[in-house]
C-alpha positions as a Python dict, from the first residue, in 0.01 Angstrom:
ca = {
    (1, 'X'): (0, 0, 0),
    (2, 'X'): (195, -274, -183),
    (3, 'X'): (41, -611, -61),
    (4, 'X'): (311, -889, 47),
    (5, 'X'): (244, -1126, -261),
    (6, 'X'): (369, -806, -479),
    (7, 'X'): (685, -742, -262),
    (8, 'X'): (797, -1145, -301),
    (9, 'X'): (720, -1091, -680),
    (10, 'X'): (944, -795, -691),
    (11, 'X'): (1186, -924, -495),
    (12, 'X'): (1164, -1224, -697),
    (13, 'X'): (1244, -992, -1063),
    (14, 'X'): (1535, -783, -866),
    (15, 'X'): (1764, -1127, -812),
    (16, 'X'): (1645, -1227, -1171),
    (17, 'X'): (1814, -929, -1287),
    (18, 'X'): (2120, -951, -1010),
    (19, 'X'): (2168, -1309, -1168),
    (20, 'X'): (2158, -1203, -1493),
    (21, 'X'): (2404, -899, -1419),
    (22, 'X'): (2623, -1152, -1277),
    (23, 'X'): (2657, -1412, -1572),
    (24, 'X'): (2422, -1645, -1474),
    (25, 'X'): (2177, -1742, -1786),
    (26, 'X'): (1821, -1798, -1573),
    (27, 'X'): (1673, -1980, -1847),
    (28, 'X'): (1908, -2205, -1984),
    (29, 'X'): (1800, -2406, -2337),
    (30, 'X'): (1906, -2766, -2197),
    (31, 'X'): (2027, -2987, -1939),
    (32, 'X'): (2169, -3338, -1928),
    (33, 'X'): (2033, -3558, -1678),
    (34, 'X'): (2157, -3900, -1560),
    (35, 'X'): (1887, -4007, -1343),
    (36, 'X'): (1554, -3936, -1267),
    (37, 'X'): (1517, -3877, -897),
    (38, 'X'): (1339, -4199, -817),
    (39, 'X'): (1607, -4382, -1020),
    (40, 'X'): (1856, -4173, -827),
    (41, 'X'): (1683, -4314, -482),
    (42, 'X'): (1699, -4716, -639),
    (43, 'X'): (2088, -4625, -754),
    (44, 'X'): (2121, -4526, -395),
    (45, 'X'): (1957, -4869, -252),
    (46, 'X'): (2141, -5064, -508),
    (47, 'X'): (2462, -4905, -358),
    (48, 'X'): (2433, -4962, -61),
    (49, 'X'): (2359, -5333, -113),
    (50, 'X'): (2725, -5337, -327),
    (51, 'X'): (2546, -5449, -635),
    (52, 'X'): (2719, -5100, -799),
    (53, 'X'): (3018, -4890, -785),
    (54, 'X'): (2930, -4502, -631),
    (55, 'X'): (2876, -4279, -884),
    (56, 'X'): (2770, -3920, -931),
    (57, 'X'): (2440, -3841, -1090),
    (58, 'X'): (2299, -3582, -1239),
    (59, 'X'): (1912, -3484, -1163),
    (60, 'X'): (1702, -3204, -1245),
    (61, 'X'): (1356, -3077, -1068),
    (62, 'X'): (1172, -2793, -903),
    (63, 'X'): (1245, -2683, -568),
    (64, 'X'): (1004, -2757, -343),
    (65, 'X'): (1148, -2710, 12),
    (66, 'X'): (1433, -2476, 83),
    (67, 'X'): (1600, -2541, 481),
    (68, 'X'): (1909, -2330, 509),
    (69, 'X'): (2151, -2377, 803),
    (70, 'X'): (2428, -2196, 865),
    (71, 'X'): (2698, -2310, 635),
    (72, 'X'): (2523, -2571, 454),
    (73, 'X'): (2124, -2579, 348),
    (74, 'X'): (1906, -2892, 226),
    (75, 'X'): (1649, -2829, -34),
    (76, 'X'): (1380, -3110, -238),
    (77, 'X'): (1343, -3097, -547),
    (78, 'X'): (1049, -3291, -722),
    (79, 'X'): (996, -3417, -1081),
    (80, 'X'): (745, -3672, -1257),
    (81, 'X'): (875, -3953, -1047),
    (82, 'X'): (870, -3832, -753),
    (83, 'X'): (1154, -3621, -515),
    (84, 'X'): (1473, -3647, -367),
    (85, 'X'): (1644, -3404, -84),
    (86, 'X'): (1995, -3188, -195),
    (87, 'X'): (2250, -3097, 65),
    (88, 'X'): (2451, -2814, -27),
    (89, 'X'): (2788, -2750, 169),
    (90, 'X'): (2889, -2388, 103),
    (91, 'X'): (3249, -2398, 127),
    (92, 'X'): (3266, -2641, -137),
    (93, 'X'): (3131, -2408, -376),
    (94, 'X'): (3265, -2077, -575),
    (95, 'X'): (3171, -1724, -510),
    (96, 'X'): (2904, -1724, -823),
    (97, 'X'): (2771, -2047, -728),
    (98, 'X'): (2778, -1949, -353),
    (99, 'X'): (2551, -1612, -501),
    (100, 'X'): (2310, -1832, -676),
    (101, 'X'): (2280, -2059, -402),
    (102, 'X'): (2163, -1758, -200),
    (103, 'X'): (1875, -1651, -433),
    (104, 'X'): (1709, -1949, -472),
    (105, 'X'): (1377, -1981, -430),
    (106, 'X'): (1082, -2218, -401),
    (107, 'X'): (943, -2276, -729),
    (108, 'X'): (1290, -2241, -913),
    (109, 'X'): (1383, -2543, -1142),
    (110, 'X'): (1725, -2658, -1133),
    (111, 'X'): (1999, -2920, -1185),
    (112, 'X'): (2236, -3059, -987),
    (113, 'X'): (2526, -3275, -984),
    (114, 'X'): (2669, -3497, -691),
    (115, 'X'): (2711, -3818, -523),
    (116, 'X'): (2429, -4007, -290),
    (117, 'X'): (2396, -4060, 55),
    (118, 'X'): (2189, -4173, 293),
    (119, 'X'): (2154, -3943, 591),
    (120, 'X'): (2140, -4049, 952),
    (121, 'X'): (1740, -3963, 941),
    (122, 'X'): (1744, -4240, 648),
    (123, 'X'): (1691, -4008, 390),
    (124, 'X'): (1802, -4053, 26),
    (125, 'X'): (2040, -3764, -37),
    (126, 'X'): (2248, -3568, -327),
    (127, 'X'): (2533, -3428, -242),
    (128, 'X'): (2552, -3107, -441),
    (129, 'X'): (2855, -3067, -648),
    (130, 'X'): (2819, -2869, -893),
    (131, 'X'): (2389, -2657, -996),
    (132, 'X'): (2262, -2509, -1259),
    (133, 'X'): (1928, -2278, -1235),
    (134, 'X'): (1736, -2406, -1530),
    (135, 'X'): (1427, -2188, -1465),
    (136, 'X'): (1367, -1862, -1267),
    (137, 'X'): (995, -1871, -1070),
    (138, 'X'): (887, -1539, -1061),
    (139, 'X'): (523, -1645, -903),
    (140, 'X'): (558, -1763, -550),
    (141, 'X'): (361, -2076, -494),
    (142, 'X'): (32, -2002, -356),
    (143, 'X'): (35, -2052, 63),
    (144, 'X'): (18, -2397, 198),
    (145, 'X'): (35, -2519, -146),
    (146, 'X'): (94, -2857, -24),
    (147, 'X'): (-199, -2992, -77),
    (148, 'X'): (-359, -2688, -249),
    (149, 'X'): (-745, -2754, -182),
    (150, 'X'): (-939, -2465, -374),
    (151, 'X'): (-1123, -2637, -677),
    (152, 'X'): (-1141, -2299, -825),
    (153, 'X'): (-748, -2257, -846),
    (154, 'X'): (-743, -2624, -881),
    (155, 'X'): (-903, -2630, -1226),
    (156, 'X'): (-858, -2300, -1334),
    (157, 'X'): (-459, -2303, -1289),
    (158, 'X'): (-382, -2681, -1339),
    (159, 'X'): (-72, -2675, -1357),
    (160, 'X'): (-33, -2555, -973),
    (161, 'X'): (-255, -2865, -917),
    (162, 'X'): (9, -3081, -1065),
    (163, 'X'): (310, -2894, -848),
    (164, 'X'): (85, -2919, -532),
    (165, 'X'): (-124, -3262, -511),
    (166, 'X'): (108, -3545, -638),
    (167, 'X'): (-214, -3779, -630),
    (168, 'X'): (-392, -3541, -924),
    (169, 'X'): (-69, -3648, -1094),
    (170, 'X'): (-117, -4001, -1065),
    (171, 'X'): (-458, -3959, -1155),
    (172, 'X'): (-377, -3855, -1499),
    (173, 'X'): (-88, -4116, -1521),
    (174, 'X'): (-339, -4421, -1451),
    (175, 'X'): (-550, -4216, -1781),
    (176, 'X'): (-306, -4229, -1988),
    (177, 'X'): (-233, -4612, -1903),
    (178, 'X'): (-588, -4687, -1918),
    (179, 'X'): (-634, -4523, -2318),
    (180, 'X'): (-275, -4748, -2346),
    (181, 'X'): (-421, -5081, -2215),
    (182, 'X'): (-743, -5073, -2448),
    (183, 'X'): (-549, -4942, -2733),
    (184, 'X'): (-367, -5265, -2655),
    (185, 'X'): (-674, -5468, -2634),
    (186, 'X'): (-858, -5314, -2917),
    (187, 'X'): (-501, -5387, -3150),
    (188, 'X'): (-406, -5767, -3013),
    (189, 'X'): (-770, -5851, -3124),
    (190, 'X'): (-759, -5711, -3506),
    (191, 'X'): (-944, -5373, -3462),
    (192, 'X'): (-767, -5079, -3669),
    (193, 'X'): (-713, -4756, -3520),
    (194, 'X'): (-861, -4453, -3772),
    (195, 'X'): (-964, -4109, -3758),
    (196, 'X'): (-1241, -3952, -3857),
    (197, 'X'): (-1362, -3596, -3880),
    (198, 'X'): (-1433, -3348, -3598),
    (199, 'X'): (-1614, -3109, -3870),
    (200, 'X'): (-1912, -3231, -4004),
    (201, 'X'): (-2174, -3089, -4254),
    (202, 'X'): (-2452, -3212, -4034),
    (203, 'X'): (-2495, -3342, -3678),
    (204, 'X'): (-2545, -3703, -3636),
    (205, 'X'): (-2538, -4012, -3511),
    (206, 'X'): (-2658, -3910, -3151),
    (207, 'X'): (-2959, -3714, -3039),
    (208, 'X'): (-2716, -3397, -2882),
    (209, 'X'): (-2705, -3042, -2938),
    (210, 'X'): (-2392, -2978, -3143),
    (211, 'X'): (-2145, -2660, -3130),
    (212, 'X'): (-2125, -2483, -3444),
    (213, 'X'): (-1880, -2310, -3588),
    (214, 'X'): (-1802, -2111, -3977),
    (215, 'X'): (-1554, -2228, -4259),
    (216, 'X'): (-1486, -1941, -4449),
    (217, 'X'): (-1333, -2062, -4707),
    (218, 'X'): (-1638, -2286, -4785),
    (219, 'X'): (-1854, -2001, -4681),
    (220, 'X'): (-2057, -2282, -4481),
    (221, 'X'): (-2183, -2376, -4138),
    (222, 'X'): (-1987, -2703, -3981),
    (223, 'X'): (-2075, -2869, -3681),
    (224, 'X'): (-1830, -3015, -3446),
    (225, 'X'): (-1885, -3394, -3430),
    (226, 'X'): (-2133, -3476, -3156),
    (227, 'X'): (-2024, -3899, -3204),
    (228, 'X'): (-1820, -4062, -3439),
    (229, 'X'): (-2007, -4316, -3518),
    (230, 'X'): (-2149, -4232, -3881),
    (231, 'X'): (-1776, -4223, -4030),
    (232, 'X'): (-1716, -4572, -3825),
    (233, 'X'): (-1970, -4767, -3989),
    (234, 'X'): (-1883, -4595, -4331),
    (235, 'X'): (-1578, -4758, -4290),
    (236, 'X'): (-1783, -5098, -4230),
    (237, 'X'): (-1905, -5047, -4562),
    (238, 'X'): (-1605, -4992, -4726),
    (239, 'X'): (-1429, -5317, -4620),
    (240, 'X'): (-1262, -5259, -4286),
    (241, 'X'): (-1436, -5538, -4010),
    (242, 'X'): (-1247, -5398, -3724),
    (243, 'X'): (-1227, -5043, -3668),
    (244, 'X'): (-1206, -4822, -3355),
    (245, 'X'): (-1101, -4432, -3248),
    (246, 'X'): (-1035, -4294, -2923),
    (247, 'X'): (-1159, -3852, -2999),
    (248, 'X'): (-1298, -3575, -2836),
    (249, 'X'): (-1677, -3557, -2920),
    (250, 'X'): (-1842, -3187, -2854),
    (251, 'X'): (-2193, -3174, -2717),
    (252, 'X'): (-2296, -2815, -2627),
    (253, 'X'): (-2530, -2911, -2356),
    (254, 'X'): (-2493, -2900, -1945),
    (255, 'X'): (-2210, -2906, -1688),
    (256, 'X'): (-2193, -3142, -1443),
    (257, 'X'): (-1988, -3386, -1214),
    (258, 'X'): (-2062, -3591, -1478),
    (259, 'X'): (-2062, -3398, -1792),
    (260, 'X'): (-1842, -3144, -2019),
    (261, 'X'): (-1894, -3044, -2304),
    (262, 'X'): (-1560, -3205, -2453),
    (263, 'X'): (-1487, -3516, -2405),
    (264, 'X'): (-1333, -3873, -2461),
    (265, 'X'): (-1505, -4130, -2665),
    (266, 'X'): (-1412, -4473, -2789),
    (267, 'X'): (-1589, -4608, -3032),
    (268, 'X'): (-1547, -4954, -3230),
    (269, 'X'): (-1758, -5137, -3495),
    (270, 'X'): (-1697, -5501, -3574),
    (271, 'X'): (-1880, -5676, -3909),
    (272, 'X'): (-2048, -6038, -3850),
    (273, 'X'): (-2097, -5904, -3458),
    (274, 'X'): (-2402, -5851, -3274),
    (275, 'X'): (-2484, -5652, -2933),
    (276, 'X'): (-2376, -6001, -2762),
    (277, 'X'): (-2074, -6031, -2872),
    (278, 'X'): (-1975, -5653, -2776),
    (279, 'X'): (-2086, -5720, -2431),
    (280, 'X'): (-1855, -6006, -2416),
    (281, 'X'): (-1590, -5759, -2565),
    (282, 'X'): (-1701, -5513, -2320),
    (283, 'X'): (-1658, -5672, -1991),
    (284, 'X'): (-1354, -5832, -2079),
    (285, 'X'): (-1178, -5508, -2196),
    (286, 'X'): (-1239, -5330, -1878),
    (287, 'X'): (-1169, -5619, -1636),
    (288, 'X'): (-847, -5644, -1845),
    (289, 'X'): (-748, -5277, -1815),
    (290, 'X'): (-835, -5232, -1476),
    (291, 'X'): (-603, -5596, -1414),
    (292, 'X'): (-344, -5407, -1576),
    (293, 'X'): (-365, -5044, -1463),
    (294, 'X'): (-441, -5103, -1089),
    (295, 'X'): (-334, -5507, -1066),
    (296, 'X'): (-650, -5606, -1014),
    (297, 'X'): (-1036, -5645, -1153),
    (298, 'X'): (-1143, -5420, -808),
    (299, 'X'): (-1187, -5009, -756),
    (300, 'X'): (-1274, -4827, -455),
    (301, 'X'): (-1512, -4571, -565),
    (302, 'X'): (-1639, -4356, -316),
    (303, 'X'): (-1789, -4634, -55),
    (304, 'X'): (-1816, -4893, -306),
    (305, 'X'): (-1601, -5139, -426),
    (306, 'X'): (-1660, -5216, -808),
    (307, 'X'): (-1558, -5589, -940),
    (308, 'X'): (-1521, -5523, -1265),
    (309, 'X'): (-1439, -5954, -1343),
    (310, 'X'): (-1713, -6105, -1563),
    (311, 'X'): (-1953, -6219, -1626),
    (312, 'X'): (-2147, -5815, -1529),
    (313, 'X'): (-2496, -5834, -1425),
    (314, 'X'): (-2793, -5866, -1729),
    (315, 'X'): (-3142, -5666, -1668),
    (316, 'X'): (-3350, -5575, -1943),
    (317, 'X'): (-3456, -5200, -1952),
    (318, 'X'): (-3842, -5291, -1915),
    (319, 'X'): (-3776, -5518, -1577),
    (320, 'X'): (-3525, -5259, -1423),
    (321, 'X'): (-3764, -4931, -1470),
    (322, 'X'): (-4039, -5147, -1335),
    (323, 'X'): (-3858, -5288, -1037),
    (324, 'X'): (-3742, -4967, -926),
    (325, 'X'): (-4033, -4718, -1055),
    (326, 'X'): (-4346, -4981, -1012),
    (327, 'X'): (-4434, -4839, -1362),
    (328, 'X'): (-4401, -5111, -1672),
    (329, 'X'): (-4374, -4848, -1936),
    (330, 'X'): (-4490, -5117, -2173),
    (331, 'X'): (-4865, -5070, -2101),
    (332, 'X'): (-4834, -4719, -2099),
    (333, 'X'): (-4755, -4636, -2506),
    (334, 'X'): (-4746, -4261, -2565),
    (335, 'X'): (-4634, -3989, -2444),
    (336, 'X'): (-4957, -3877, -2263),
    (337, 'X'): (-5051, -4165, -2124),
    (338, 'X'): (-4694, -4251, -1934),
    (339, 'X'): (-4704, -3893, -1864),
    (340, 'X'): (-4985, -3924, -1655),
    (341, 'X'): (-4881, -4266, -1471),
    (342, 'X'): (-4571, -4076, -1373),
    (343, 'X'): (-4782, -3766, -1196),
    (344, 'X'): (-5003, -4008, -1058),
    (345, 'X'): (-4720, -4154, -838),
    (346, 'X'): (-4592, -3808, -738),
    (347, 'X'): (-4352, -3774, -1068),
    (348, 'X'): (-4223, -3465, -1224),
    (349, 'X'): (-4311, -3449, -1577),
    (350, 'X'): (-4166, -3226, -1847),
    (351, 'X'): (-4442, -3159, -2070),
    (352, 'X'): (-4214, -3106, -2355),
    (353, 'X'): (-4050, -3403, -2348),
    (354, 'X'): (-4168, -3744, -2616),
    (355, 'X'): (-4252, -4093, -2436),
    (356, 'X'): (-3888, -4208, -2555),
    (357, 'X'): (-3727, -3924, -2323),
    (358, 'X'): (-4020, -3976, -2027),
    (359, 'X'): (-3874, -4318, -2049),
    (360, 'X'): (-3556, -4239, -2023),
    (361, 'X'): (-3616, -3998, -1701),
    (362, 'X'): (-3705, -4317, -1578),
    (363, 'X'): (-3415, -4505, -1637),
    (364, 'X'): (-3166, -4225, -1545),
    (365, 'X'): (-3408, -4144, -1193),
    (366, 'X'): (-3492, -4463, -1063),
    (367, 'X'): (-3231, -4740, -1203),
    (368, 'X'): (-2894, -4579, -1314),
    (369, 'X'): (-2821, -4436, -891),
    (370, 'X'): (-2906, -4782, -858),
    (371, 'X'): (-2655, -4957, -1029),
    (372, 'X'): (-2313, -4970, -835),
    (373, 'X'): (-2157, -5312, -1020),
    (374, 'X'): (-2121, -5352, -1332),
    (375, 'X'): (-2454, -5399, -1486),
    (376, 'X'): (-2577, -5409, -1878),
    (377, 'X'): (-2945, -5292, -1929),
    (378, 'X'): (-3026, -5421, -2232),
    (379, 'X'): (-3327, -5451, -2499),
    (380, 'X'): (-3456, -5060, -2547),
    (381, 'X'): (-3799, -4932, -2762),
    (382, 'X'): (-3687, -4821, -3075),
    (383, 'X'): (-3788, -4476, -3031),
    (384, 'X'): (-3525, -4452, -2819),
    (385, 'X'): (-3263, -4633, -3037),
    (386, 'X'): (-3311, -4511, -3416),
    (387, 'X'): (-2981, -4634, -3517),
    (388, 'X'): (-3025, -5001, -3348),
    (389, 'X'): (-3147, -5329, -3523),
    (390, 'X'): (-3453, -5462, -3397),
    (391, 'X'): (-3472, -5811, -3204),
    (392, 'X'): (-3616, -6093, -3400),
    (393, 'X'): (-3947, -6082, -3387),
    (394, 'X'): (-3949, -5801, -3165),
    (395, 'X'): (-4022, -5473, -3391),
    (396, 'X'): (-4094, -5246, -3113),
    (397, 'X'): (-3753, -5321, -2926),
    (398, 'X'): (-3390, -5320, -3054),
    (399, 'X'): (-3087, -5507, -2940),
    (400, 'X'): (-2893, -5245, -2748),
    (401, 'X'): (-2728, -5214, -2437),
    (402, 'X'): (-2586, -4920, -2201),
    (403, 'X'): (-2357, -5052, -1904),
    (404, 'X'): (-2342, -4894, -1601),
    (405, 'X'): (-2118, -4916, -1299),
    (406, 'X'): (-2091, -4687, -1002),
    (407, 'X'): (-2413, -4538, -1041),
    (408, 'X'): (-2316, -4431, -1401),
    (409, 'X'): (-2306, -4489, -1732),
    (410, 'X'): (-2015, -4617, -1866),
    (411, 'X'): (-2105, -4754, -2242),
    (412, 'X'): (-2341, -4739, -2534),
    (413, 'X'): (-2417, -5055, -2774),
    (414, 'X'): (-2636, -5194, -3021),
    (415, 'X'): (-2661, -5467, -3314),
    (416, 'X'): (-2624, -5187, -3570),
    (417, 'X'): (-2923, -5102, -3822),
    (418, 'X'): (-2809, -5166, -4179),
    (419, 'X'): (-3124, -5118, -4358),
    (420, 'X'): (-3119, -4819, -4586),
    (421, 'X'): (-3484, -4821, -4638),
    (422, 'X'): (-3573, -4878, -4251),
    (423, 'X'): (-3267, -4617, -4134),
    (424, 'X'): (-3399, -4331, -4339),
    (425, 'X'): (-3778, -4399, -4199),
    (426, 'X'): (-3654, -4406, -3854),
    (427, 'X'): (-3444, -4085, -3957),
    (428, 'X'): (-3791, -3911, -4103),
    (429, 'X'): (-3922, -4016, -3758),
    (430, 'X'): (-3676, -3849, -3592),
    (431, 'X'): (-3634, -3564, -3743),
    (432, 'X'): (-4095, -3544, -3720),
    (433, 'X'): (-3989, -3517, -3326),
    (434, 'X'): (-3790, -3218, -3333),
    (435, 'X'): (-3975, -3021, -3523),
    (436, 'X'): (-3988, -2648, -3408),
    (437, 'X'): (-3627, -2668, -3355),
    (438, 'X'): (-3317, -2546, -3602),
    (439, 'X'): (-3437, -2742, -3913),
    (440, 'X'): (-3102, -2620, -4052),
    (441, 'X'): (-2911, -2826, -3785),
    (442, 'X'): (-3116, -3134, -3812),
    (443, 'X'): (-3084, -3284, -4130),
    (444, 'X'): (-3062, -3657, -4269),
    (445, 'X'): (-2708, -3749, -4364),
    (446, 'X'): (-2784, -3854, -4727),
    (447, 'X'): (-2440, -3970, -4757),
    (448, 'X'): (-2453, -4235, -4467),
    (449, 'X'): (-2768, -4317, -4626),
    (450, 'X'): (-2650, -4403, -4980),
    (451, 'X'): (-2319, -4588, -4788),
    (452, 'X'): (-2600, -4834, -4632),
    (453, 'X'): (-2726, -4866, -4949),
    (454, 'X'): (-2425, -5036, -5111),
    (455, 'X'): (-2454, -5251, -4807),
    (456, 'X'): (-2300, -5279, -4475),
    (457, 'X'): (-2245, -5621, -4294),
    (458, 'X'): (-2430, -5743, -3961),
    (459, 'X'): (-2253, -5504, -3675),
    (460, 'X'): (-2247, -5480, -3333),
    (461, 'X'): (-2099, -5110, -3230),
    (462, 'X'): (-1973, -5013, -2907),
    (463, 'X'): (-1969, -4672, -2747),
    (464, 'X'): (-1726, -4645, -2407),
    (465, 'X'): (-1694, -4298, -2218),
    (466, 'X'): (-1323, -4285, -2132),
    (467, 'X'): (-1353, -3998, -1887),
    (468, 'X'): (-1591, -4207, -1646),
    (469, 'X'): (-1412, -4502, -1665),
    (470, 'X'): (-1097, -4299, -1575),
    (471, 'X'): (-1335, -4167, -1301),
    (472, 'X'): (-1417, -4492, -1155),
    (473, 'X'): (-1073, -4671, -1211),
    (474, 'X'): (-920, -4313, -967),
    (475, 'X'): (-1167, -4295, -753),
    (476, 'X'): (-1228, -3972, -849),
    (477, 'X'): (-1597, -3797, -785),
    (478, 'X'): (-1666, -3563, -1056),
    (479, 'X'): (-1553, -3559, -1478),
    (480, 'X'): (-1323, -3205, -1349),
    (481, 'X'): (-1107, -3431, -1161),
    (482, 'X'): (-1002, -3686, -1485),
    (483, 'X'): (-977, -3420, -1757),
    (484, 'X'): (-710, -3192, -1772),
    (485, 'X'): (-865, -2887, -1843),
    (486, 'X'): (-1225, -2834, -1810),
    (487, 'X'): (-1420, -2608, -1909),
    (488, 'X'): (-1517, -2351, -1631),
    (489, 'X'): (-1779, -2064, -1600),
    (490, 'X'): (-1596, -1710, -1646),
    (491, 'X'): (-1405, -1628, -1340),
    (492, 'X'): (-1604, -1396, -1127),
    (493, 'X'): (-1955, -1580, -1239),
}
């Protein structure tokens, strides 16, 4: 038995052909519009007011609402700025246009010509002059696809999520205007925007499980680029002071609200800077942006309200995990012995984990759910920060920061290590720890290496995920909601 979605698709093709058998091209190559339909609605207003002469205009969108009644019918049609309704009066129109009036259907795309109205329910109105069909929908929406609510058809088919939800729209809108503003920022204070590569001979410059793919040409293994940081501070070295890029980084590791495994980085490196200064940096770059995205320094995220207005909240990492664990991971200085505070006060423990990670499961399970304003932890071991500078006086910690905000982490930072002779030792460290694992994969990069070695200025480095931000700025729950197209489990598993 043919189900009903295959009879409206049929039925859909047969008056795609009857159009085309009558002379009507369903897929025209252009149209020429005045007016958008929300400058169609402020033409309207302005009319009305006398500050313009009537005039037709000429919009274009997809048909979301068809009313037919009797002689006349009333349609809305929507497009990026928003909708506008159509009233078309029969009579007025010839026989073909009369024929394509009549096989319309939600979902179609068209143009149309006319003058505006107002109608007596207040509503700003075209009155159809002249159409054109500019696209032929051969899939019916889905049912009660306003407001389409399945995450699975949400993510999986985004575009429907785009036609259905016009909030999802705005969500990406206030992205876009958010990568705008700190491009802005990042240019009115001297940085210069580069690019760097997304292939790389070895994985670096972040402790991450890289994807790896085959260039045949080369006949070699490439991995794509789990930071960008490496490239960055090469740049440092070769005279640049200011640099930043906004890329996708590639970590082939877990899914999460929080997490996939492509992604939005910035990343910026500034000579003669220190952590300090990019904290300064920091706070006022996102107060800024979220001034000028949402017109003010305040987001509603989930129950909270973030202030994102300086100056953000200072903890060091060794007074946070002991306020909110009772453990001062200090006194506890290997793996084994922190291992076994944590079990003694009811803590899971991965055995295969190193004291830098146990420390770290500290951080992430007792402080980060913690933090809902803005907040920079600052001043980590150096075991768990091989590529930061240590503080004066202070060889066991290093002048970095992460800054959190929602419950999440939103940034990355440290003084930058320029010591060739100290980077490669903390590299030989490093590389000692994951031993056992592909010692193909994890390699030293000799060639950042010999860059330090011609010498690289004091640096302070910054590290800003773009899709949390995003996420906190839209009040939006999980990573899926802020990225376009994530990535998604086969259909069926």
């Amino acid at each position: 038995m043919t189900s009903r979605l295959e009879n409206i698709k049929q039925q859909r093709r047969e008056k795609l052909e009857r159009l085309r058998n009558q002379g009507v091209d369903p897929y025209p190559h252009r149209y020429q519009r005045s007016h958008t339909t929300a400058e169609a609605r402020e033409l309207l207003t302005r009319e009305e007011a006398g500050d313009t002469q009537a005039e037709e205009v000429s919009v274009a969108g997809r048909i979301s609402a068809i009313r037919r009644m009797g002689k006349s019918s009333f349609a809305d049609i929507s497009d990026s700025s928003g909708k506008i309704q159509l009233l078309f009066q029969g009579s007025g129109f010839d026989e073909k246009l009369r024929n394509l009036l009549k096989d319309l259907d939600i979902g179609d795309v068209i143009g149309v010509r006319g003058g505006l109205l107002r109608t007596k329910s207040g509503e700003p109105t075209v009155q159809v002059s002249d159409f054109t069909l500019l696209a032929k929908s051969l899939q019916p929406l889905p049912e009660k696809w306003h407001g389409l609510s399945d995450t699975e058809t949400r993510y999986r088919q985004r575009y429907l999520d785009l036609i259905a939800n016009p909030e999802v729209k705005q969500a990406f809108k206030i992205r876009s205007q958010v990568i705008s503003a700190i491009r802005q920022f990042l240019n009115e204070r001297g940085f210069l925007e580069v690019e760097t590569p997304v292939l790389q001979p070895s994985a670096g410059g972040a402790l991450a499980q890289p994807f790896t793919t085959h260039h045949q040409a080369l006949d070699r293994d490439l991995y794509l680029r789990i930071a960008l940081e490496l490239h960055l501070k090469r740049l440092i070295v070769g005279g640049f002071d200011k640099v930043y890029e906004l890329g996708r980084t590639f970590r082939n590791e877990g899914i999460s609200t929080q997490h996939n495994p492509e992604f939005t980085m910035l990343e910026s490196y500034e000579a003669y800077a220190d952590y300090q200064d990019v904290m300064a940096m920091l706070e006022e770059m996102v107060s800024q942006v979220s001034r000028q995205v949402l017109g003010t320094t305040e987001a509603r995220f989930g129950e909270d309200t973030i202030d994102f207005k300086p100056p953000w909240q200072r903890l060091s990492l060794r007074d946070a995990v002991r306020e909110h664990s009772g453990i001062d991971f200090a006194k506890y200085p290997t793996a084994e012995t922190l291992g076994t505070e944590m079990r003694s006060r009811n803590i899971e423990v991965d055995q295969d984990k190193n004291w830098a990670k146990l420390v770290d499961e500290l951080l992430k399970t007792f402080v980060r759910p913690k933090l809902i304003q803005p907040t920079f932890v600052i001043d980590y071991p150096v075991s768990m920060s091989p590529l930061a500078k240590s503080k004066p006086g202070e060889e066991r910690t290093v002048e970095r920061f992460q800054a959190f905000a929602g419950g999440m982490e939103i940034a990355n930072a440290y003084t930058e290590l320029n010591d060739p002779i100290e980077q490669r030792e903390r590299f030989t460290e490093q590389l000692k720890e994951r031993r056992g694992e592909d010692e193909e994969r994890w390699t030293i990069d000799e060639d950042f290496l010999l860059a330090l070695e011609y010498g690289m200025p004091p640096t302070g480095g910054l590290g800003v995920g773009i899709d949390r931000l995003v996420m906190l700025l839209t009040n939006q729950p999980s990573i899926r909601e802020v990225i376009l197209f994530p990535q998604l489990k086969e259909k069926g598993e």
